[in-house]
Short mmCIF file of C-alpha atoms in Angstrom, two decimals:
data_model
loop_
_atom_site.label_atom_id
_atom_site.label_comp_id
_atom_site.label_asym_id
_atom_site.label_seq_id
_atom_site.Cartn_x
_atom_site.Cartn_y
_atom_site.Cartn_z
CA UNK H 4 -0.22 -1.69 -21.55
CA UNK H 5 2.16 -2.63 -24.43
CA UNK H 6 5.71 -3.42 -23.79
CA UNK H 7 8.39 -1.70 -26.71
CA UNK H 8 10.76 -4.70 -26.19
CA UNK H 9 10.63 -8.56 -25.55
CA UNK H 10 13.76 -10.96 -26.21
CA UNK H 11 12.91 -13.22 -28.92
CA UNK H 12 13.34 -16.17 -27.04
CA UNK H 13 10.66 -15.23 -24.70
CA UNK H 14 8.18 -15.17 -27.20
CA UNK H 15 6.60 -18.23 -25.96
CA UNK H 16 7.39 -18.56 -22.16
CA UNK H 17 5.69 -17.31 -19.37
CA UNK H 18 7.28 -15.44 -16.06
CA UNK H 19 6.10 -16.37 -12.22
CA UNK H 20 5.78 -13.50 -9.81
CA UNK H 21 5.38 -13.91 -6.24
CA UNK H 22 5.08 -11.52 -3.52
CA UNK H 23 4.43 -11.84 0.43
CA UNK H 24 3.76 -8.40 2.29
CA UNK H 25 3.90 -6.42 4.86
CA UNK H 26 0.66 -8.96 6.41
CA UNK H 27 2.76 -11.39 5.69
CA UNK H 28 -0.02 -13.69 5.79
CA UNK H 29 1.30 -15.81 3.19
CA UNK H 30 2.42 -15.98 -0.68
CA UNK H 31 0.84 -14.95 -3.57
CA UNK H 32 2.11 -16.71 -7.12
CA UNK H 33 1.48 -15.86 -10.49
CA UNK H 34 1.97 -16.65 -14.33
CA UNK H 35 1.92 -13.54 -16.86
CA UNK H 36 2.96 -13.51 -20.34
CA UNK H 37 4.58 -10.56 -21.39
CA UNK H 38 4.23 -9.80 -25.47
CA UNK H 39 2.11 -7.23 -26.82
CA UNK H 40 0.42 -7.24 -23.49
CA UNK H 41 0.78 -8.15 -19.94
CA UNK H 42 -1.42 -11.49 -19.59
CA UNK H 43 -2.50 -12.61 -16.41
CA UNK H 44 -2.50 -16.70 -16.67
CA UNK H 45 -3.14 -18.05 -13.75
CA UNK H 46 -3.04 -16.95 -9.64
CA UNK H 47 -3.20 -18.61 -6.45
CA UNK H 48 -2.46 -17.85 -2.55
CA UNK H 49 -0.68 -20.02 -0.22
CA UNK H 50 -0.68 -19.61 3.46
CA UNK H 51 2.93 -19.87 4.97
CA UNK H 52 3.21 -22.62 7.52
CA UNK H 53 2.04 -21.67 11.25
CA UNK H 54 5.17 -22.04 12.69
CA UNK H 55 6.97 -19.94 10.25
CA UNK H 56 4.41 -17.05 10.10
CA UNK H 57 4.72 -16.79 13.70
CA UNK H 58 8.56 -16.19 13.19
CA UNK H 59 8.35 -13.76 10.79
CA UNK H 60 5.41 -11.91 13.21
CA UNK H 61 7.87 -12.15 15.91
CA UNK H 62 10.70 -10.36 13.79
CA UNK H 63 8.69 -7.85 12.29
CA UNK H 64 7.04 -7.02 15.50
CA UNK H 65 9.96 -7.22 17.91
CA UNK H 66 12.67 -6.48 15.03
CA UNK H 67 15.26 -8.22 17.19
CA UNK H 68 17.01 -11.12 15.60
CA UNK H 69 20.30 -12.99 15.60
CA UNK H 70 22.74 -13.19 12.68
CA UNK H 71 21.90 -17.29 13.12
CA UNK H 72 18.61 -16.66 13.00
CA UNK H 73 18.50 -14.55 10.15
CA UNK H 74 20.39 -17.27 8.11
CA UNK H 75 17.96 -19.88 9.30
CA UNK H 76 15.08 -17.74 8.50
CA UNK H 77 16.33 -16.35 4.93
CA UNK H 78 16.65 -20.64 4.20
CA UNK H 79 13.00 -21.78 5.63
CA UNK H 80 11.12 -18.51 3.75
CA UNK H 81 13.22 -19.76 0.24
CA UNK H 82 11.80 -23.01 1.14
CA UNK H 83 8.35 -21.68 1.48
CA UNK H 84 8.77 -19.44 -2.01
CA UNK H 85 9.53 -22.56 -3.67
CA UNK H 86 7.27 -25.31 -2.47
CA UNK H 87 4.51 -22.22 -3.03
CA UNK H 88 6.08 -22.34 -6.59
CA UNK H 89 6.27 -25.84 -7.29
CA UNK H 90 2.80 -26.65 -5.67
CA UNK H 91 1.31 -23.61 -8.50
CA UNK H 92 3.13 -24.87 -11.06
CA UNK H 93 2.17 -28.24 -10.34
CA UNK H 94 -1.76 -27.64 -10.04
CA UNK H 95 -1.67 -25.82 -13.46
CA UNK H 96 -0.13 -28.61 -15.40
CA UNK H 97 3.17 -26.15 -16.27
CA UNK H 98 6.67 -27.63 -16.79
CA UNK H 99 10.11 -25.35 -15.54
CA UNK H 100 10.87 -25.59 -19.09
CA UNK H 101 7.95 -23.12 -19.66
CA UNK H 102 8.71 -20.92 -17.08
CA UNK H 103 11.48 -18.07 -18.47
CA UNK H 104 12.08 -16.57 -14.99
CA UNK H 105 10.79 -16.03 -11.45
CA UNK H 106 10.17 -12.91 -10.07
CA UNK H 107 11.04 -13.53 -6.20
CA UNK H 108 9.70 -10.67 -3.77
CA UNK H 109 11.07 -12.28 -0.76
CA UNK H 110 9.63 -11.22 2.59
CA UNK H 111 10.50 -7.83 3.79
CA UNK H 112 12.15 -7.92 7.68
CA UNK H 113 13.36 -4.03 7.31
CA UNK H 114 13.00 -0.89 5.20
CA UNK H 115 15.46 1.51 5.69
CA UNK H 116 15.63 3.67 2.88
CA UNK H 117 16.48 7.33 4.36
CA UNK H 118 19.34 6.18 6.67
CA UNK H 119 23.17 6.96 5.82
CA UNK H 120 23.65 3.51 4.81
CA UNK H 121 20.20 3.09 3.19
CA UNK H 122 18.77 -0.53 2.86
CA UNK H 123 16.14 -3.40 2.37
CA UNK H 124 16.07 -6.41 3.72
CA UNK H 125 14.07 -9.21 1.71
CA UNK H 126 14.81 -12.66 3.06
CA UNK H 127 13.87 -15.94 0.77
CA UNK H 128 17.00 -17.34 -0.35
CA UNK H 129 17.19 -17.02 -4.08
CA UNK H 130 19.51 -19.71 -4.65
CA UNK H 131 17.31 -22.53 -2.74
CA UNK H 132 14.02 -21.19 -4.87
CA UNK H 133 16.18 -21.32 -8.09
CA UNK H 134 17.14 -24.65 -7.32
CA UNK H 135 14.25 -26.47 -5.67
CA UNK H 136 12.17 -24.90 -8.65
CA UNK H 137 15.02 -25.69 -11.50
CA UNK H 138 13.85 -21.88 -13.34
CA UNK H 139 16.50 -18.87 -13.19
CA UNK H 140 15.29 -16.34 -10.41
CA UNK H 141 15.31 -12.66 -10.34
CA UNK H 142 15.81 -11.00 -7.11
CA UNK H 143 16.03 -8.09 -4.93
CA UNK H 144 14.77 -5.38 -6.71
CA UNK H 145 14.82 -3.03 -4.00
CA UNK H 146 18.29 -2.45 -2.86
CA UNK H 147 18.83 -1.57 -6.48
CA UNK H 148 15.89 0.92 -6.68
CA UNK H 149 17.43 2.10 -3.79
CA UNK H 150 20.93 2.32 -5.58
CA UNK H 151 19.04 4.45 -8.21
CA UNK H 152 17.63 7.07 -5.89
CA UNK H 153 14.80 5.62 -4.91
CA UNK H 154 12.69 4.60 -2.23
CA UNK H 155 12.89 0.57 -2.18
CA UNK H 156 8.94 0.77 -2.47
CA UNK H 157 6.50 1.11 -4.33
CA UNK H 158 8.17 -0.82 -7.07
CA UNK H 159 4.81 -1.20 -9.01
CA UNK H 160 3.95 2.47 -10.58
CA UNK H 161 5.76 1.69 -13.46
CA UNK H 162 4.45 -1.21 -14.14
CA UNK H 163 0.77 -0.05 -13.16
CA UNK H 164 1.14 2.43 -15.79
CA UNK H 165 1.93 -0.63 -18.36
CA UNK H 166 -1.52 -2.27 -17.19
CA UNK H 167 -3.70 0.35 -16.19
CA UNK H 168 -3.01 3.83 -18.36
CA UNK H 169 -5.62 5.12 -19.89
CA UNK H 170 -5.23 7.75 -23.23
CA UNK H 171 -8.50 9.80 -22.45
CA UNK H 172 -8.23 10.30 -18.00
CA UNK H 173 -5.94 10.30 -15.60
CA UNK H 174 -6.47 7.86 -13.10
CA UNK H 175 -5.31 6.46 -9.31
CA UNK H 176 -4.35 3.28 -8.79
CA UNK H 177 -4.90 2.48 -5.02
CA UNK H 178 -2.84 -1.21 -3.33
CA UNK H 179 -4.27 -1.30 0.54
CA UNK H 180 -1.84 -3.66 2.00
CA UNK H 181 0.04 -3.55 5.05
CA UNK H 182 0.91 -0.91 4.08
CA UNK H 183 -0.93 1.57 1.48
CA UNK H 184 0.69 2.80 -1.81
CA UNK H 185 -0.47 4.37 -4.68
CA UNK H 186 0.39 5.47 -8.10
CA UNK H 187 -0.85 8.42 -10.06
CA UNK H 188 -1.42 7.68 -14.12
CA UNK H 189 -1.96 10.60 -16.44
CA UNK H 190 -3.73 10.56 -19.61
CA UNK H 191 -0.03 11.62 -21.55
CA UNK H 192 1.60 8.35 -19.64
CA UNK H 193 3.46 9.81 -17.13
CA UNK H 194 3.31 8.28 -13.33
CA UNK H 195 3.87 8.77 -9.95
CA UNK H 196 3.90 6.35 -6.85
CA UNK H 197 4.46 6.33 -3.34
CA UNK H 198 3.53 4.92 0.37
CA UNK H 199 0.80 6.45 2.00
CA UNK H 200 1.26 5.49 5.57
CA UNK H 201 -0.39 1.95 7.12
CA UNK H 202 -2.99 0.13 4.82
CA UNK H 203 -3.85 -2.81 7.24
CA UNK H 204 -1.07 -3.04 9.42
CA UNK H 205 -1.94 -1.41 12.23
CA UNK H 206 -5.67 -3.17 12.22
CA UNK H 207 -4.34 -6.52 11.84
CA UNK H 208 -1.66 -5.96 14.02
CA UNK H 209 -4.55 -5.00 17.13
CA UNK H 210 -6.44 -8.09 15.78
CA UNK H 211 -4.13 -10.35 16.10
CA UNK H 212 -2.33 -9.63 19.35
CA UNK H 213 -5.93 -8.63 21.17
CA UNK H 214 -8.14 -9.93 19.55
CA UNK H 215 -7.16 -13.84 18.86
CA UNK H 216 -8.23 -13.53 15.03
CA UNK H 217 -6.07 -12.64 11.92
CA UNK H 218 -8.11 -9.20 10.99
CA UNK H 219 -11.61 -7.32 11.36
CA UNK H 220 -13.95 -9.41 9.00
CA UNK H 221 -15.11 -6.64 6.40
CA UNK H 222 -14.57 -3.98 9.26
CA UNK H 223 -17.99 -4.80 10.84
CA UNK H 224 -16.17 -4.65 14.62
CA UNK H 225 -14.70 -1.27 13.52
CA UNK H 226 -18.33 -0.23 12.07
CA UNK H 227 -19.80 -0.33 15.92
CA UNK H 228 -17.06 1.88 16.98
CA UNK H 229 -16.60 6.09 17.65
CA UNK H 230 -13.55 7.54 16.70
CA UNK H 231 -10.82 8.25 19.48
CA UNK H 232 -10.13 11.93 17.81
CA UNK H 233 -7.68 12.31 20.88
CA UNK H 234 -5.66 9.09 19.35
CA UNK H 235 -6.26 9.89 15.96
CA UNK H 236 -4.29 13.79 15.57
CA UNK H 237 -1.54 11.79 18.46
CA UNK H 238 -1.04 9.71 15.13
CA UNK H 239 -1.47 12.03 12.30
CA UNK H 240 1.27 14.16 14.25
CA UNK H 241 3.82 11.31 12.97
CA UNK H 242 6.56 12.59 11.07
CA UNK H 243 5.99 10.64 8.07
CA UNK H 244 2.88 12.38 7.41
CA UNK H 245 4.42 15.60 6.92
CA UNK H 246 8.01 14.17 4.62
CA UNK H 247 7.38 15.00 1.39
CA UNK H 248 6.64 12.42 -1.41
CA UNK H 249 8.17 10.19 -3.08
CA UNK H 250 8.54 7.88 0.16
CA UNK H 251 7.92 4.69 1.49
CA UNK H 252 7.80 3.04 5.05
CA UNK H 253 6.78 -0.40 6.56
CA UNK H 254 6.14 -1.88 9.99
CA UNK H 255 9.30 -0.62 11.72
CA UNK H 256 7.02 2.85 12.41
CA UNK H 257 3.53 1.17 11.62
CA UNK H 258 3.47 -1.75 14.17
CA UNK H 259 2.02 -1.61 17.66
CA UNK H 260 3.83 1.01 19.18
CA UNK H 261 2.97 3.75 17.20
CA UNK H 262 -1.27 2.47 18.86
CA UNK H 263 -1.10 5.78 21.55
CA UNK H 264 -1.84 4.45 24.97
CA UNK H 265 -4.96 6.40 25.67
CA UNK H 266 -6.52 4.58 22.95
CA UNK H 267 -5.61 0.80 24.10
CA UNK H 268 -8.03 1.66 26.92
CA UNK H 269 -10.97 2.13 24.56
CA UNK H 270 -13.08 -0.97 23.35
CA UNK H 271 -12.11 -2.97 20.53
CA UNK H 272 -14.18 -0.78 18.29
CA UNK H 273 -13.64 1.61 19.32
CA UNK H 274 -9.68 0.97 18.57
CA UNK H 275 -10.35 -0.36 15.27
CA UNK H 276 -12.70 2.64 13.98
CA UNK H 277 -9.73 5.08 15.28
CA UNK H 278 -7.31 2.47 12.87
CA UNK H 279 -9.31 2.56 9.99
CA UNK H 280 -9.53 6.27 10.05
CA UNK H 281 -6.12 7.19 10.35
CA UNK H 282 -5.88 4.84 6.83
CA UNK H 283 -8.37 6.68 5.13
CA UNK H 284 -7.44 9.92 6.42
CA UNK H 285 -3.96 9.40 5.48
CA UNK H 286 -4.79 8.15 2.48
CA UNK H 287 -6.86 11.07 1.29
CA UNK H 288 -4.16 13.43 2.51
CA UNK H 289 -1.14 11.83 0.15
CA UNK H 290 -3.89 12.08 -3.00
CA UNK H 291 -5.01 15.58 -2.58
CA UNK H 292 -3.49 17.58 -4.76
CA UNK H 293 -3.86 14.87 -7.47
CA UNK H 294 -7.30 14.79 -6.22
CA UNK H 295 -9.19 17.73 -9.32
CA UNK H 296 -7.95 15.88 -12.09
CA UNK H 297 -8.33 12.27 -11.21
CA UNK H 298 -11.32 10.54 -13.40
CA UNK H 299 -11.31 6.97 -10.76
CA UNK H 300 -9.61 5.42 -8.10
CA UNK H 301 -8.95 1.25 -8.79
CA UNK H 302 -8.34 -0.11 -5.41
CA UNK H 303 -6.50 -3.34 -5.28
CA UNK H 304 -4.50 -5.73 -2.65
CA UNK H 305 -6.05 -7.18 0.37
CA UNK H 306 -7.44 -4.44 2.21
CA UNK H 307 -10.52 -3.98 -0.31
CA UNK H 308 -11.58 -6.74 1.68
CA UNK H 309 -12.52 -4.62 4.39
CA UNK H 310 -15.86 -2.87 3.10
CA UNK H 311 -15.37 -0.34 6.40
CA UNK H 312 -12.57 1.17 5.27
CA UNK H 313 -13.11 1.51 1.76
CA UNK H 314 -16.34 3.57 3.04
CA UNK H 315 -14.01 5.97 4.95
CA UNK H 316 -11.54 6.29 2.31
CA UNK H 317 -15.12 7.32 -0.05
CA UNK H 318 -15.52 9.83 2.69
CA UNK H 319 -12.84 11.49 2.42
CA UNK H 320 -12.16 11.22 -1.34
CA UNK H 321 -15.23 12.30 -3.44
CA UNK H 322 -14.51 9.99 -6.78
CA UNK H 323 -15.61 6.76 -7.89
CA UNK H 324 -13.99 4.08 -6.40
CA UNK H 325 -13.71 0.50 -8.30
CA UNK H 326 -11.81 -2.54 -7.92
CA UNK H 327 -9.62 -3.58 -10.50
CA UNK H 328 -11.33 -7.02 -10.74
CA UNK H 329 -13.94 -4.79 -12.88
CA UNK H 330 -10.33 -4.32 -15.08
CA UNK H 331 -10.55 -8.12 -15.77
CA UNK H 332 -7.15 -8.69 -12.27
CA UNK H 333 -7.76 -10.15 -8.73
CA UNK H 334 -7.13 -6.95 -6.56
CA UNK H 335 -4.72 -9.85 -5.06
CA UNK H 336 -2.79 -10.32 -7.96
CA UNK H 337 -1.44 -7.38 -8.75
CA UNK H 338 1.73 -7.05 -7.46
CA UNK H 339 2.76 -10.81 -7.64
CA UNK H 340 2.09 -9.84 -11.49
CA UNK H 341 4.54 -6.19 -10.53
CA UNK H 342 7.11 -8.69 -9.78
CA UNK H 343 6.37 -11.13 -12.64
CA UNK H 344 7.03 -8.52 -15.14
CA UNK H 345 9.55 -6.83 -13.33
CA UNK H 346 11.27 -10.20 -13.72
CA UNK H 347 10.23 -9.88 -17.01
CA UNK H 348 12.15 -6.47 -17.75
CA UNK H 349 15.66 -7.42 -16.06
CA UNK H 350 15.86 -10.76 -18.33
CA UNK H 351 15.58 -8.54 -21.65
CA UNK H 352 17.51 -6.18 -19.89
CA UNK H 353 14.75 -3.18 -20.12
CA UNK H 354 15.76 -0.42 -17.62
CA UNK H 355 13.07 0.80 -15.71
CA UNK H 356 12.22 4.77 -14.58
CA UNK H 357 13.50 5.21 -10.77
CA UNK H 358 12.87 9.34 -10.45
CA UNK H 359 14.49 10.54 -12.96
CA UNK H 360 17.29 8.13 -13.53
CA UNK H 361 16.81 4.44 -15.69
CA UNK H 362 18.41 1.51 -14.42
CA UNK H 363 17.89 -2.24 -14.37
CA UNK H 364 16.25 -3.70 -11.40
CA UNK H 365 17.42 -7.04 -9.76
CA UNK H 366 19.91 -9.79 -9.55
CA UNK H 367 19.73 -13.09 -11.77
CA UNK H 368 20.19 -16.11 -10.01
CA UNK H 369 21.02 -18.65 -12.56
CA UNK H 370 19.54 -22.49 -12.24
CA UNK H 371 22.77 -24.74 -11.79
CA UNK H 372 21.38 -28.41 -13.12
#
């Protein structure tokens, strides 16, 4: 929870995080104030523009695009950072002047962290959100977690140990995205993160593309369904499942493709019961062996929304299982707050943990008035 060093200066300011995910559904902004303690200010969501969400769909889902279509894409999601930006800072009455830094997530197209040439791609121009917003931006923290020996992703266990440690129990901290991650907090402050497998990826993904809606409200279409145990083991045989942790993945293994066809010729609740279970299952089987000497779970990031799978995941996992909003944080906010102090860390040039290595994390766009 408390920080060991803060820049003078910074006494007094306040840091913006953002973050857009593997839903990509739209873009979450934050203020934090980082002194003694990590403040959460104020948070909002903003969806991205139709148009430009169906874009990004098509690139994640198809992962074909030009090199002119890149460059026009990386421009029009900096655009949408920093009218998402301006538009928070606006409704909460804050100047740039108050702002220190921004933490920019950008929107992740590819995660390639195991290949020979391993990479991240996180388009969102930093330049155009440093300049339409007039603040200095901080910026692609995952090539250079990458650069460290790490994984790209999570980038939050770190700074989940900051908010969420605990001197008396060792707890899990549980984000259900697109993709699940969690990290592991012990009571003498060490941690541990990684990726799980698919949080709501593959369920929104069937929603969408099927269905005609963005996701299974609360999970009450997968409640009505059996499991497809067929489809299920087809997709606990993945690879992934059996590479050994730390690691992290995205949507270029959990999109459509990996659905087995066999179980695109059940019904839709079928489908989405078989979804939600591989989550949970998979879930449960990265946790295990942390499993005897975890006190609680706190769940956060959009896929506590669906009350179905947090069921299965309490089937499989015999603790309690809380949200962090009973921590006094919008299970949304979380990780636009990760990036927020993250931000926070490169401007008073704190390294960070990656394994067993420290290095600083991100690039600092300055604001050129």
């Amino acid at each position: 929870f408390y920080l060991e060093t803060q820049m003078p200066n910074s006494l007094n300011k306040l840091y913006i995080g953002t973050m857009s995910g593997t839903s990509y559904d739209g873009i979450d902004v934050c203020a934090i104030s980082v002194r003694k303690k990590i403040d959460l200010i104020h948070f909002s969501s903003f969806k991205y523009p139709p148009k430009l969400r169906k874009k990004i769909a098509a690139v994640i889902e198809d992962q074909i695009l030009s090199l002119k279509d890149y460059g026009e894409l990386n421009i029009q999601i900096g655009m949408a950072f920093a009218k998402a930006i301006n538009k928070f800072i606006k409704q909460n009455n804050f100047s740039p002047s108050q702002i220190m830094a921004i933490g920019l997530s950008g929107q992740t197209l590819w995660h390639n962290p195991q290949g020979k040439y391993p990479f991240s791609i996180q388009a969102g121009d930093a330049a155009i959100v440093s300049k339409e917003c007039g603040i200095d931006v901080v910026h692609d923290f995952r090539n250079d977690h990458i650069s460290l020996g790490g994984e790209g992703a999570p980038l939050v266990p770190e700074f989940h140990q900051r908010l969420f440690s605990k001197s008396n129990q060792d707890r899990l901290i549980l984000n259900i995205g697109g993709i699940s991650n969690y990290s592991y907090l012990t009571k003498s402050k060490d941690f541990f993160g990684s990726d799980s497998g698919p949080g709501n990826a593959l369920l929104d993904s069937y929603c969408q593309n099927f269905l005609d809606q963005d996701y299974d409200h609360n999970g009450l279409l997968a409640r009505k369904g059996k499991v497809h145990k067929a489809s299920l083991n087809k997709m606990l045989a993945h690879p992934f499942f059996k590479k050994r942790q730390p690691k992290s993945t995205g949507k270029e293994i959990f999109n459509l493709t990996l659905i087995p066809k066999s179980l695109l010729q059940q019904s839709s609740e079928n489908i989405l019961a078989t979804l939600a279970e591989l989550t949970a299952a998979t879930i449960a089987q990265a946790i295990k062996h942390k499993q005897q000497s975890i006190n609680e779970i706190i769940v956060c990031g959009g896929g506590i929304k669906n009350l179905f799978l947090i069921e299965r995941i309490g089937h499989y996992v015999p603790l309690p299982i809380v949200s962090s909003e009973f921590m006094g944080y919008d299970p949304q906010s979380i990780e636009a707050m990760a990036f927020g102090w993250l931000a926070s860390q490169r401007i008073a040039k704190n390294p960070l943990i990656v394994k067993k290595h420290k290095g600083l994390l991100g690039k600092i766009t300055k604001f050129k008035s």
